[in-house]
Tab-separated table of C-alpha atoms in Angstrom:
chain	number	residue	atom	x	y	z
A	24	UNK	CA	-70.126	-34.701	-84.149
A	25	UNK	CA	-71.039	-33.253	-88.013
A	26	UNK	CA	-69.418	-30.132	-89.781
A	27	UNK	CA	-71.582	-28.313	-92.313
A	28	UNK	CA	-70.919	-29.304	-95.201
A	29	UNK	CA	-71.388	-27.403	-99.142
A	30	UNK	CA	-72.177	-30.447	-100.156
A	31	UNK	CA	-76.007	-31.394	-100.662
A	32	UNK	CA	-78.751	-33.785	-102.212
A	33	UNK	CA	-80.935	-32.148	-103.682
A	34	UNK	CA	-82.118	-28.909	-101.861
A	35	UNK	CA	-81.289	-31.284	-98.778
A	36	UNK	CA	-77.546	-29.890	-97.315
A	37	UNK	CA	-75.581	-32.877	-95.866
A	38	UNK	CA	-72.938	-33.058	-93.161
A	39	UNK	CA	-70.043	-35.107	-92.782
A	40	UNK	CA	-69.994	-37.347	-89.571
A	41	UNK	CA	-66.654	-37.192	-88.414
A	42	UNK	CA	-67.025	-40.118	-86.190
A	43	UNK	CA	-67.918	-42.240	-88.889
A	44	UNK	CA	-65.001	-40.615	-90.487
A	45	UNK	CA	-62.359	-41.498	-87.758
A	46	UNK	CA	-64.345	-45.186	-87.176
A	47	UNK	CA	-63.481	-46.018	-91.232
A	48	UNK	CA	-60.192	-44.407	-91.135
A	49	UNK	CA	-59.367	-46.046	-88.132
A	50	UNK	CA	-59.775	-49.723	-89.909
A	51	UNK	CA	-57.783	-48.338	-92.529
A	52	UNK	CA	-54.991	-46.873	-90.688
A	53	UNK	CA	-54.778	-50.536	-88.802
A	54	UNK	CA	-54.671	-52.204	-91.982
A	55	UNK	CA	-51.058	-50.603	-92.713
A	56	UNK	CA	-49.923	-53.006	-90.173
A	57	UNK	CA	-50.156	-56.008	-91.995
A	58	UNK	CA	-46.852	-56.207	-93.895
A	59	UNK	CA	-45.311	-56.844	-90.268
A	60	UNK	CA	-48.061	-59.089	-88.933
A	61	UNK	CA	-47.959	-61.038	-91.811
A	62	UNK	CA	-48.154	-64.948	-91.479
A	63	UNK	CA	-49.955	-67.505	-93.860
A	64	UNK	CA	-51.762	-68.879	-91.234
A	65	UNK	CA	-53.638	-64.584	-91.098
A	66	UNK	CA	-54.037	-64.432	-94.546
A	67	UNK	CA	-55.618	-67.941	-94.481
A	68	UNK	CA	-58.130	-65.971	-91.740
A	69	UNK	CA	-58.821	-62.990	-93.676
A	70	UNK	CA	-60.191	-65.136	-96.384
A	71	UNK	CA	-62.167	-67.650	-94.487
A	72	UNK	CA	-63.746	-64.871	-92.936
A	73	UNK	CA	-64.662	-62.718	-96.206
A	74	UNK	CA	-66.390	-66.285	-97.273
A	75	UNK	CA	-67.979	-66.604	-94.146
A	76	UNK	CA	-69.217	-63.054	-93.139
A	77	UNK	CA	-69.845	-61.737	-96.843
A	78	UNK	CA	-70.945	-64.680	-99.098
A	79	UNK	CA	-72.526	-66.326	-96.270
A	80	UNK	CA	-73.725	-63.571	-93.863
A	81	UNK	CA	-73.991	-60.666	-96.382
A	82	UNK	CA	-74.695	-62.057	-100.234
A	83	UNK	CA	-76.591	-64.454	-98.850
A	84	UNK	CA	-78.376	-63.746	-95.542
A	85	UNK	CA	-78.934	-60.188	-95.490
A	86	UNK	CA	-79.436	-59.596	-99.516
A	87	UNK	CA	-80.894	-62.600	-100.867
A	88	UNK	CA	-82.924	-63.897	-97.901
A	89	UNK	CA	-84.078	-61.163	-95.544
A	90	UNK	CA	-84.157	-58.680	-98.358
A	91	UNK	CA	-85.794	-60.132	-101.411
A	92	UNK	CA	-87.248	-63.463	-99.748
A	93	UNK	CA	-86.057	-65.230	-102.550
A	94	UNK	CA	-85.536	-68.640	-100.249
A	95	UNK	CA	-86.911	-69.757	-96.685
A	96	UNK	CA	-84.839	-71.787	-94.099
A	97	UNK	CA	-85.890	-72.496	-90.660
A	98	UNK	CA	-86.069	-69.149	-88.045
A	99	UNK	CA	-83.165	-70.984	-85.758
A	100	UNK	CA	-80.575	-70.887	-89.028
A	101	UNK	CA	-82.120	-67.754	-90.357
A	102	UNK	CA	-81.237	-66.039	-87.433
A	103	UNK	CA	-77.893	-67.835	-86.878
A	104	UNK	CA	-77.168	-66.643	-91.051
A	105	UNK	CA	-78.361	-63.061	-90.145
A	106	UNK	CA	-75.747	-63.051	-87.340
A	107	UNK	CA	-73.239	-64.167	-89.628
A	108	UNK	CA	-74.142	-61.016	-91.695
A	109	UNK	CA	-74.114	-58.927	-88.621
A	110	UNK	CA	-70.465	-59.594	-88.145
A	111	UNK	CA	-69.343	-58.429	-91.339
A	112	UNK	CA	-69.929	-55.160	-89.416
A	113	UNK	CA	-71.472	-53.492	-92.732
A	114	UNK	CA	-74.932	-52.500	-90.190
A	115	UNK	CA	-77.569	-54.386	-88.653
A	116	UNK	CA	-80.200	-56.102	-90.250
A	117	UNK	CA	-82.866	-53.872	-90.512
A	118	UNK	CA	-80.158	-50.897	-91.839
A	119	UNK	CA	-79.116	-52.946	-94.290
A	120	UNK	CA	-82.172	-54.480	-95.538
A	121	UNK	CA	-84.066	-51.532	-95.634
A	122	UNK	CA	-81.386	-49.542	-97.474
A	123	UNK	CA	-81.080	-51.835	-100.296
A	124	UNK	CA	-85.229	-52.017	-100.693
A	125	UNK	CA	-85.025	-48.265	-100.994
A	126	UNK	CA	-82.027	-48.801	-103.310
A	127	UNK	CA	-84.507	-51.212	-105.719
A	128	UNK	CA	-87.525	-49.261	-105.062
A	129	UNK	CA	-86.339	-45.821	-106.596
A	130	UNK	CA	-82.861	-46.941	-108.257
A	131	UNK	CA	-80.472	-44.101	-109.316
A	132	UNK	CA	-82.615	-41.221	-107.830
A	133	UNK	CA	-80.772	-38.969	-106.425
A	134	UNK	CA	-82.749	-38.044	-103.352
A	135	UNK	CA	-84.392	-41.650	-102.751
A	136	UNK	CA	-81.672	-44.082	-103.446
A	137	UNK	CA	-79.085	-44.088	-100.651
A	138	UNK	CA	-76.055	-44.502	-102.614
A	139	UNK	CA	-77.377	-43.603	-106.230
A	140	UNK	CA	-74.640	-44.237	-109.028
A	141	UNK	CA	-76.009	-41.229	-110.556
A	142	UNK	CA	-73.710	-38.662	-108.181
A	143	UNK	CA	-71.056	-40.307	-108.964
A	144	UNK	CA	-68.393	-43.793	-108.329
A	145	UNK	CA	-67.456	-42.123	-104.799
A	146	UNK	CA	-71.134	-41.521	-103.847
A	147	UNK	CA	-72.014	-44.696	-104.440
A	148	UNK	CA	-69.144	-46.466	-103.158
A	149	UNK	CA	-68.897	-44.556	-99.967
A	150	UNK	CA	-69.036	-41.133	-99.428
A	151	UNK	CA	-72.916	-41.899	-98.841
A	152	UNK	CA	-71.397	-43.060	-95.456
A	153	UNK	CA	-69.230	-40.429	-94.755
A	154	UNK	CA	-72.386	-37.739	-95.345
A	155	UNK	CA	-75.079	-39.940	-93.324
A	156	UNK	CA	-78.654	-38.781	-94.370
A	157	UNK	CA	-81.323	-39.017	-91.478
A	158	UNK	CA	-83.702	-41.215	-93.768
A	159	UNK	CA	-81.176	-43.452	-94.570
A	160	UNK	CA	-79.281	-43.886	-91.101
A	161	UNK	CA	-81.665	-42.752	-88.291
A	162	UNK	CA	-83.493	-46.159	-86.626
A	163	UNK	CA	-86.533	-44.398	-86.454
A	164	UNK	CA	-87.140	-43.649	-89.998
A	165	UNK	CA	-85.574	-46.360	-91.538
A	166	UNK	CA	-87.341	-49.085	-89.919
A	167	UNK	CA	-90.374	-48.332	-91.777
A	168	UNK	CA	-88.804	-50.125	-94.523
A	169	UNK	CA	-88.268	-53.610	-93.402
A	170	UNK	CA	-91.429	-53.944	-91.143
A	171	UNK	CA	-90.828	-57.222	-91.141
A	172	UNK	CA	-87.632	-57.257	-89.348
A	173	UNK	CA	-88.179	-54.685	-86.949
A	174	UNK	CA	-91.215	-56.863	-85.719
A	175	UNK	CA	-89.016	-59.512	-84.963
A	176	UNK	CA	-87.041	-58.721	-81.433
A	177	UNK	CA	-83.691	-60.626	-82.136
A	178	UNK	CA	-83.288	-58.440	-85.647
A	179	UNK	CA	-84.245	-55.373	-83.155
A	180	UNK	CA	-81.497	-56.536	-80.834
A	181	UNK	CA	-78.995	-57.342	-83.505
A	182	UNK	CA	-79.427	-53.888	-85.514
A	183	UNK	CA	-78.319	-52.149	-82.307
A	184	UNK	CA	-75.986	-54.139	-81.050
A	185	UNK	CA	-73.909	-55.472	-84.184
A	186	UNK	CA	-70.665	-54.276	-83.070
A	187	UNK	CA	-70.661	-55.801	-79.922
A	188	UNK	CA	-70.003	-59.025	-81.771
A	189	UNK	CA	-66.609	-58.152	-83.123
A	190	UNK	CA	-65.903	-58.545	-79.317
A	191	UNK	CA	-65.889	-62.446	-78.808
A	192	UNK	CA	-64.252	-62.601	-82.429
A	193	UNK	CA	-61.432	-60.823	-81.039
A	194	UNK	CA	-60.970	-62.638	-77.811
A	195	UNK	CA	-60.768	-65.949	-80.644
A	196	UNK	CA	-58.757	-64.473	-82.856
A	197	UNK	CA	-56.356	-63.263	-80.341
A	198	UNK	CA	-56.518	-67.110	-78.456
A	199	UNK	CA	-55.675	-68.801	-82.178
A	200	UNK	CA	-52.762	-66.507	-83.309
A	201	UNK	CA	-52.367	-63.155	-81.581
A	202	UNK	CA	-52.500	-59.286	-82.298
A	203	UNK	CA	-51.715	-61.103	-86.051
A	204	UNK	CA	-55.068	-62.974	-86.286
A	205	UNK	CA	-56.539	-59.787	-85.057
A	206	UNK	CA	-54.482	-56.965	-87.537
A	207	UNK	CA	-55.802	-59.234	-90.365
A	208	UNK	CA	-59.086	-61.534	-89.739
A	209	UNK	CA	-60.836	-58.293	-88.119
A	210	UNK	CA	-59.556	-55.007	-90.044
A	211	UNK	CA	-57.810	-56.241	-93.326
A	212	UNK	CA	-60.863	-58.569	-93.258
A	213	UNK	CA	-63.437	-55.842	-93.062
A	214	UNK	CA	-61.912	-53.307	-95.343
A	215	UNK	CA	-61.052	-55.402	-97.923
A	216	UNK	CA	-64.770	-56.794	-97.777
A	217	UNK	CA	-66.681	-53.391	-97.305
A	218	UNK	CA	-64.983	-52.444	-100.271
A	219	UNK	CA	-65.886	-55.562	-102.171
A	220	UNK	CA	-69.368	-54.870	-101.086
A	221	UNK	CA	-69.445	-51.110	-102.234
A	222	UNK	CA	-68.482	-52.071	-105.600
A	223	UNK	CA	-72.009	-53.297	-106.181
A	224	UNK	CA	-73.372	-49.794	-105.757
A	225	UNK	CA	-70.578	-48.139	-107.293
A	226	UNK	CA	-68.604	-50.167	-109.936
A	227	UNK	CA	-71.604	-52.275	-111.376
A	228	UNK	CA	-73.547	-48.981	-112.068
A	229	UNK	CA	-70.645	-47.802	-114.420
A	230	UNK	CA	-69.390	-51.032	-116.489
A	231	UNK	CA	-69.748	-53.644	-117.400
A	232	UNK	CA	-72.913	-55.819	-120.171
A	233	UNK	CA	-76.422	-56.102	-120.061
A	234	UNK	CA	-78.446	-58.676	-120.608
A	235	UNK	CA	-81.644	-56.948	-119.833
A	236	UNK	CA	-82.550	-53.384	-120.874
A	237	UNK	CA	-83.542	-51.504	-117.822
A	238	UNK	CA	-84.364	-48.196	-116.495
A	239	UNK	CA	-81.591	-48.151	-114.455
A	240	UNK	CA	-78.148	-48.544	-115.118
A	241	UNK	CA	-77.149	-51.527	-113.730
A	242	UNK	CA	-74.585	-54.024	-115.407
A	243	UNK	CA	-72.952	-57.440	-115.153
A	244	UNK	CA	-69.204	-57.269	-114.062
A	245	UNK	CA	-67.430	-60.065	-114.090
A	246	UNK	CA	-64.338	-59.490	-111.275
A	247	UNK	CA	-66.591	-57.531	-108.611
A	248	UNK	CA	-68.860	-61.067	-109.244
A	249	UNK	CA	-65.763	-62.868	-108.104
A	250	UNK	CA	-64.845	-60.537	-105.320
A	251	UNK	CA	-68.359	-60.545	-103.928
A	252	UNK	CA	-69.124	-64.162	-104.332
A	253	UNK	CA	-72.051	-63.696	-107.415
A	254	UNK	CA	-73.202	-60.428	-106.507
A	255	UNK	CA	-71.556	-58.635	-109.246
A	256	UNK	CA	-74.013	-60.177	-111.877
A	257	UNK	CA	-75.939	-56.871	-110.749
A	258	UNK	CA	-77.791	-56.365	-114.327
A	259	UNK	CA	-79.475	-59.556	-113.929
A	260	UNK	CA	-80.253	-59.276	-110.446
A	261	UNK	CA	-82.247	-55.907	-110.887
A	262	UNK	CA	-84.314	-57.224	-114.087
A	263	UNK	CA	-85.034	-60.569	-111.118
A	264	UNK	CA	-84.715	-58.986	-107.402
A	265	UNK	CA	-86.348	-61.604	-105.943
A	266	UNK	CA	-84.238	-64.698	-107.681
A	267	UNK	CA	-82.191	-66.772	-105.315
A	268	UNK	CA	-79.899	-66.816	-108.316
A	269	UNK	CA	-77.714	-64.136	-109.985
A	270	UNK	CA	-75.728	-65.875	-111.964
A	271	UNK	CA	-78.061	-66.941	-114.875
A	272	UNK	CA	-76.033	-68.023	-117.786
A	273	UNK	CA	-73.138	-70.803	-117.470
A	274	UNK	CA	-70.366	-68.485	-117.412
A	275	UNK	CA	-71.446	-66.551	-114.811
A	276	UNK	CA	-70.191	-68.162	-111.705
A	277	UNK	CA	-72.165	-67.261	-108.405
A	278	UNK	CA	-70.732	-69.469	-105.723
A	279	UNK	CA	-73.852	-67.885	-102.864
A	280	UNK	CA	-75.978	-69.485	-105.321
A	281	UNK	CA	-73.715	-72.804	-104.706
A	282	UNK	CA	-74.638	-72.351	-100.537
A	283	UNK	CA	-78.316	-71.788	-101.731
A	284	UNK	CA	-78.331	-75.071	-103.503
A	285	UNK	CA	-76.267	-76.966	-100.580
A	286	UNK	CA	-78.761	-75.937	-98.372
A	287	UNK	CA	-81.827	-76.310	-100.875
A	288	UNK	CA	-80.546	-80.320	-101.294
A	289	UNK	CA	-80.132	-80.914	-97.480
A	290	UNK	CA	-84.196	-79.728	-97.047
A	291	UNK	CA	-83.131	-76.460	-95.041
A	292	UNK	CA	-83.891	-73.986	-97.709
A	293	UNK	CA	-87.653	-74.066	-99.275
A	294	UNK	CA	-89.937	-72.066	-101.667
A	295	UNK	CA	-86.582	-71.195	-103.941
A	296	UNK	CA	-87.392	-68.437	-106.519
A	297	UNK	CA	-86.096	-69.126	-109.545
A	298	UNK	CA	-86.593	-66.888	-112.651
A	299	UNK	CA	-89.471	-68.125	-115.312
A	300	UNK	CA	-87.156	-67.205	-117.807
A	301	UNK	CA	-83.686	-66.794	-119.171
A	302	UNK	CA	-84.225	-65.049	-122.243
A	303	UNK	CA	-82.236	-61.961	-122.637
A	304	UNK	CA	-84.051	-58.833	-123.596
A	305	UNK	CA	-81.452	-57.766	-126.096
């Protein structure tokens, strides 16, 4: 169900879904539980699981390997990685990927960009979500952009079916520690790491250094780097999109790059693109 809405892109009015709406503020709402579900044992949870499902299944499944290509494992772990990714319930595969090559492809534009920094932080961060363009959210239309994926039937499967794995999660959360494990290692969990993922298209468009001089706008911010496991090096990963690696000077701590090395040393990942060079541009 949509409202009209005065807001627009472009000459393009928008509407605001109310059912994603009430599905966000839902999590949220939950998420005022935790004080009394608290235990250690939770919190210890909630973190695992924002490792797991956003380095792991996000930073590096859906963004550095099915979007930019900038490793190869075997299909068996890709797909088991891309799963991961699925249950950090930020979209299916073929969403996601094909968002963020639109978001590369025409950076900051207004009309092309899904969540361009340029109308704003709460665009960017998540209002692009609340006011769901057709382009950017119907399957039809959006698959164009990662042919790849929708040729494949698992990613087919998995972009349609996504939520459905929050369902065994929660019968194992609930067996390991009750409605506590589930108040905090499903909804504190994906809040807290849907926000550290918006920060990339909101927060690293507005501050932060440069070490290359680009068209666009994007920066190098240390803290959303260490909430989103290396992502946050953003400058440098739009001057090298398809670089396994984001962090490039020895500062700048990118612990996905870490999992991309573990995995390069044990022979699973292959054909690693690393950047020719380091130099900064300024």
């Amino acid at each position: 169900m949509t409202t009209n809405s005065v807001a627009a892109v472009g000459k393009q009015p928008l509407a605001l879904s109310w059912i994603n709406v009430a599905f966000f503020g839902t999590f949220h709402a939950v998420c005022l539980l935790a004080p009394w579900c608290f235990s250690w044992s939770a919190l210890g949870i909630t973190i695992f699981l924002h490792w797991l499902f956003g380095s792991i299944g996000i930073c590096l499944g859906y963004h550095r390997l099915l979007t930019h290509r900038s490793f190869q494992v075997p299909k068996w772990l890709e797909y088991a990685i891309a799963t991961i990714g699925a249950l950090a319930m930020q979209g299916g595969p073929i969403f996601w990927v094909a968002g963020h090559r639109l978001h590369h492809a025409h950076t900051e534009d207004e009309d092309k960009d899904p969540y361009s920094a340029r109308r704003g932080f709460w665009w960017s961060h998540m209002l692009w979500i609340f006011y769901p363009r057709a382009e950017f959210f119907d399957r039809e239309m959006y698959k164009k952009f990662a042919p790849d994926l929708e040729r494949d039937l698992y990613y087919r499967w998995l972009d349609r079916n996504f939520l459905l794995l929050q369902i065994p999660v929660g019968i194992i959360l609930y067996a390991l520690g009750g409605w506590s494990f589930i108040v905090y290692g499903i909804f504190l969990r994906a809040v807290l790491l849907w926000h550290s993922t918006w920060l990339i298209n909101s927060a690293t468009h507005l501050r932060g250094y440069r070490h290359f001089q680009l068209n666009d706008n994007s920066r190098n911010l240390w803290w959303a780097a260490i909430l989103t496991y290396g992502e946050g090096w953003h400058n440098n990963h739009h001057a090298h999109p398809n670089v396994a690696k984001a962090g490039l000077q020895w500062w700048e701590v990118d612990m996905t790059w870490w999992a991309i090395r573990i995995l390069q040393t044990l022979g699973l990942a292959k054909k690693v693109v690393m950047p020719s060079t380091l130099k900064a541009q300024i």
